[in-house]
Amino acid sequence: MKGPGGAEKASSTPIAELQPSLHALEKDLKEEIEAGRVRISMQARGLVVSLAEAAFFPPGQDDLAPTAMDAIGKIAKSLDGLPNHLRLEGHTDSRPIHSSRFKSNWELSAARAIAMRDILEKQFQVPAARMSIAGYGDTAPVASNESEDGRSRNRRVDVVVLNQTAILAEPTNVLKSK
């Protein structure tokens, strides 16, 4: 199988159907969804679990809130049986960050994605080989940055369970069996 630019892709990469996982996550995270802490959707790239900054991270920081561990555990458990690759994406709003630790929203978004990867690997035994991270800063908003509600929705970490289409766009060596 060929990927972008004609490069050979690993053809033995198993991919699970994501619709059952969507339904399981909606059930397992019902309380978090109703409280607005988590959003779940099926998108062109796969199953996306959006974790709201306010529920998972203190403002301007990359340390996960202790109260977030229960929800992260539910997500890890639901994804445990899936062979699909996970991409952890950090996002921010468009307001510049003022921090001695982070020079920009790009750095904060990447640090949050890394923090999520570390928790999933170390506390919930998700294999590191199944995960990649991306920091988007404020470049991929889901709402307008003109209102506080919109900015709040944009500050998030997305756990993306990649589908077959998205897998084809990943670097070849990421997909090789470990």
Coordinates of C-alpha atoms in Angstrom, one line a residue:
M1 CA 0.0 0.0 0.0
K2 CA 1.4 3.4 -0.9
G3 CA 1.1 6.6 1.2
P4 CA 1.7 10.2 0.3
G5 CA 4.5 10.7 -2.2
G6 CA 4.3 7.0 -3.2
A7 CA 6.1 5.8 -0.1
E8 CA 5.3 2.3 1.0
K9 CA 3.0 2.0 3.9
A10 CA 2.8 -0.9 6.4
S11 CA -0.1 -3.1 5.1
S12 CA -0.4 -5.1 8.2
T13 CA -1.6 -2.3 10.4
P14 CA -4.8 -3.4 12.0
I15 CA -7.6 -0.9 12.2
A16 CA -10.8 -1.3 14.2
E17 CA -14.2 0.0 13.3
L18 CA -14.8 3.1 15.5
Q19 CA -18.6 3.3 15.7
P20 CA -18.8 0.8 18.6
S21 CA -16.1 2.8 20.5
L22 CA -18.1 6.0 20.0
H23 CA -21.2 4.5 21.6
A24 CA -19.2 3.0 24.4
L25 CA -17.4 6.3 25.2
E26 CA -20.7 8.2 25.1
K27 CA -22.1 5.8 27.7
D28 CA -19.0 5.7 29.9
L29 CA -18.5 9.4 29.8
K30 CA -22.1 10.5 30.0
E31 CA -21.6 12.5 33.2
E32 CA -18.6 14.3 31.7
I33 CA -20.4 15.0 28.4
E34 CA -23.5 16.4 30.2
A35 CA -21.2 18.6 32.3
G36 CA -19.5 20.0 29.2
R37 CA -16.1 18.6 30.2
V38 CA -15.9 16.2 27.3
R39 CA -17.2 16.2 23.7
I40 CA -17.2 13.2 21.4
S41 CA -17.6 13.2 17.7
M42 CA -16.9 11.1 14.6
Q43 CA -14.9 13.2 12.1
A44 CA -13.2 12.5 8.8
R45 CA -9.9 11.6 10.6
G46 CA -11.5 9.3 13.1
L47 CA -13.1 9.3 16.6
V48 CA -12.3 12.5 18.4
V49 CA -12.6 12.9 22.2
S50 CA -12.2 16.6 23.1
L51 CA -11.2 17.3 26.6
A52 CA -12.1 20.8 27.8
E53 CA -9.1 22.8 29.3
A54 CA -11.2 24.0 32.3
A55 CA -11.9 20.4 33.4
F56 CA -8.4 18.9 32.7
F57 CA -5.8 21.6 33.0
P58 CA -5.3 24.7 35.2
P59 CA -5.2 27.9 33.0
G60 CA -1.9 28.4 31.2
Q61 CA -0.4 25.1 32.6
D62 CA 0.3 21.6 31.3
D63 CA -0.2 19.7 34.6
L64 CA -3.3 17.6 34.4
A65 CA -5.8 18.3 37.2
P66 CA -6.1 15.4 39.7
T67 CA -9.9 15.5 39.2
A68 CA -9.3 14.6 35.5
M69 CA -7.9 11.2 36.2
D70 CA -11.2 9.4 36.4
A71 CA -12.3 10.6 33.0
I72 CA -8.9 9.8 31.5
G73 CA -9.1 6.3 32.9
K74 CA -12.5 5.8 31.3
I75 CA -11.1 6.9 28.0
A76 CA -8.1 4.7 28.3
K77 CA -10.3 1.7 29.2
S78 CA -12.5 2.2 26.2
L79 CA -9.6 2.5 23.9
D80 CA -7.7 -0.4 25.4
G81 CA -8.9 -3.1 23.0
L82 CA -8.4 -0.9 19.8
P83 CA -5.3 -1.4 17.7
N84 CA -5.7 2.1 16.1
H85 CA -3.1 4.7 16.4
L86 CA -3.9 7.7 18.7
R87 CA -2.9 11.3 18.0
L88 CA -3.1 13.6 21.0
E89 CA -3.6 17.2 19.8
G90 CA -3.2 20.3 22.0
H91 CA -5.2 23.4 21.1
T92 CA -5.4 26.9 22.6
D93 CA -7.5 30.1 22.1
S94 CA -6.0 33.1 20.2
R95 CA -5.1 35.1 23.3
P96 CA -1.3 35.3 23.7
I97 CA 0.0 33.5 26.7
H98 CA 1.9 35.4 29.4
S99 CA 4.0 32.8 31.2
S100 CA 7.6 32.3 32.2
R101 CA 7.3 28.7 31.2
F102 CA 5.7 28.9 27.8
K103 CA 6.8 31.4 25.1
S104 CA 3.7 30.9 23.0
N105 CA 0.4 29.1 22.7
W106 CA 2.2 26.6 20.4
E107 CA 4.4 25.5 23.2
L108 CA 1.5 25.3 25.7
S109 CA -0.6 23.2 23.3
A110 CA 2.3 20.8 22.6
A111 CA 3.1 20.5 26.3
R112 CA -0.5 19.6 27.1
A113 CA -0.5 16.9 24.4
I114 CA 2.7 15.5 25.8
A115 CA 1.3 15.6 29.3
M116 CA -1.7 13.6 28.1
R117 CA 0.6 11.1 26.4
D118 CA 2.6 10.6 29.5
I119 CA -0.5 10.0 31.7
L120 CA -1.9 7.5 29.2
E121 CA 1.4 5.6 29.0
K122 CA 2.5 5.7 32.6
Q123 CA -0.8 5.5 34.5
F124 CA -3.0 3.6 32.0
Q125 CA -0.4 1.5 30.1
V126 CA -1.3 2.7 26.6
P127 CA 1.8 1.7 24.6
A128 CA 3.8 4.8 23.5
A129 CA 4.2 3.2 20.0
R130 CA 0.4 3.8 19.5
M131 CA 0.6 7.5 20.2
S132 CA 1.8 10.7 18.6
I133 CA 1.4 14.3 19.6
A134 CA 0.6 17.5 17.8
G135 CA 0.5 21.1 19.1
Y136 CA -1.8 23.3 17.0
G137 CA -1.8 26.4 19.2
D138 CA -4.7 28.6 18.0
T139 CA -4.7 27.4 14.4
A140 CA -7.5 24.9 14.5
P141 CA -10.4 26.5 16.5
V142 CA -13.8 24.8 16.8
A143 CA -15.5 28.1 17.8
S144 CA -15.0 31.8 17.4
N145 CA -12.3 33.4 19.5
E146 CA -14.5 36.5 19.7
S147 CA -16.4 35.3 22.8
E148 CA -15.4 33.7 26.1
D149 CA -17.5 30.7 25.4
G150 CA -15.8 30.2 22.0
R151 CA -12.3 30.7 23.5
S152 CA -13.2 28.2 26.2
R153 CA -14.2 25.6 23.6
N154 CA -11.0 26.2 21.7
R155 CA -8.8 25.4 24.7
R156 CA -8.7 21.6 24.6
V157 CA -6.8 18.4 24.1
D158 CA -8.2 16.1 21.5
V159 CA -7.6 12.4 21.7
V160 CA -8.0 11.3 18.1
V161 CA -8.4 7.6 17.4
L162 CA -7.3 7.5 13.8
N163 CA -9.3 5.7 11.2
Q164 CA -8.0 4.0 8.0
T165 CA -8.0 7.3 6.0
A166 CA -6.0 9.2 8.6
I167 CA -3.6 6.3 9.1
L168 CA -2.6 6.5 5.4
A169 CA -1.4 10.1 6.1
E170 CA 0.8 9.1 9.0
P171 CA 4.6 8.6 8.6
T172 CA 5.4 5.1 7.5
N173 CA 7.6 4.2 10.5
V174 CA 4.8 5.2 13.0
L175 CA 2.7 2.4 11.6
K176 CA 5.1 -0.5 11.7
S177 CA 4.4 -3.2 14.2
K178 CA 6.5 -3.0 17.3

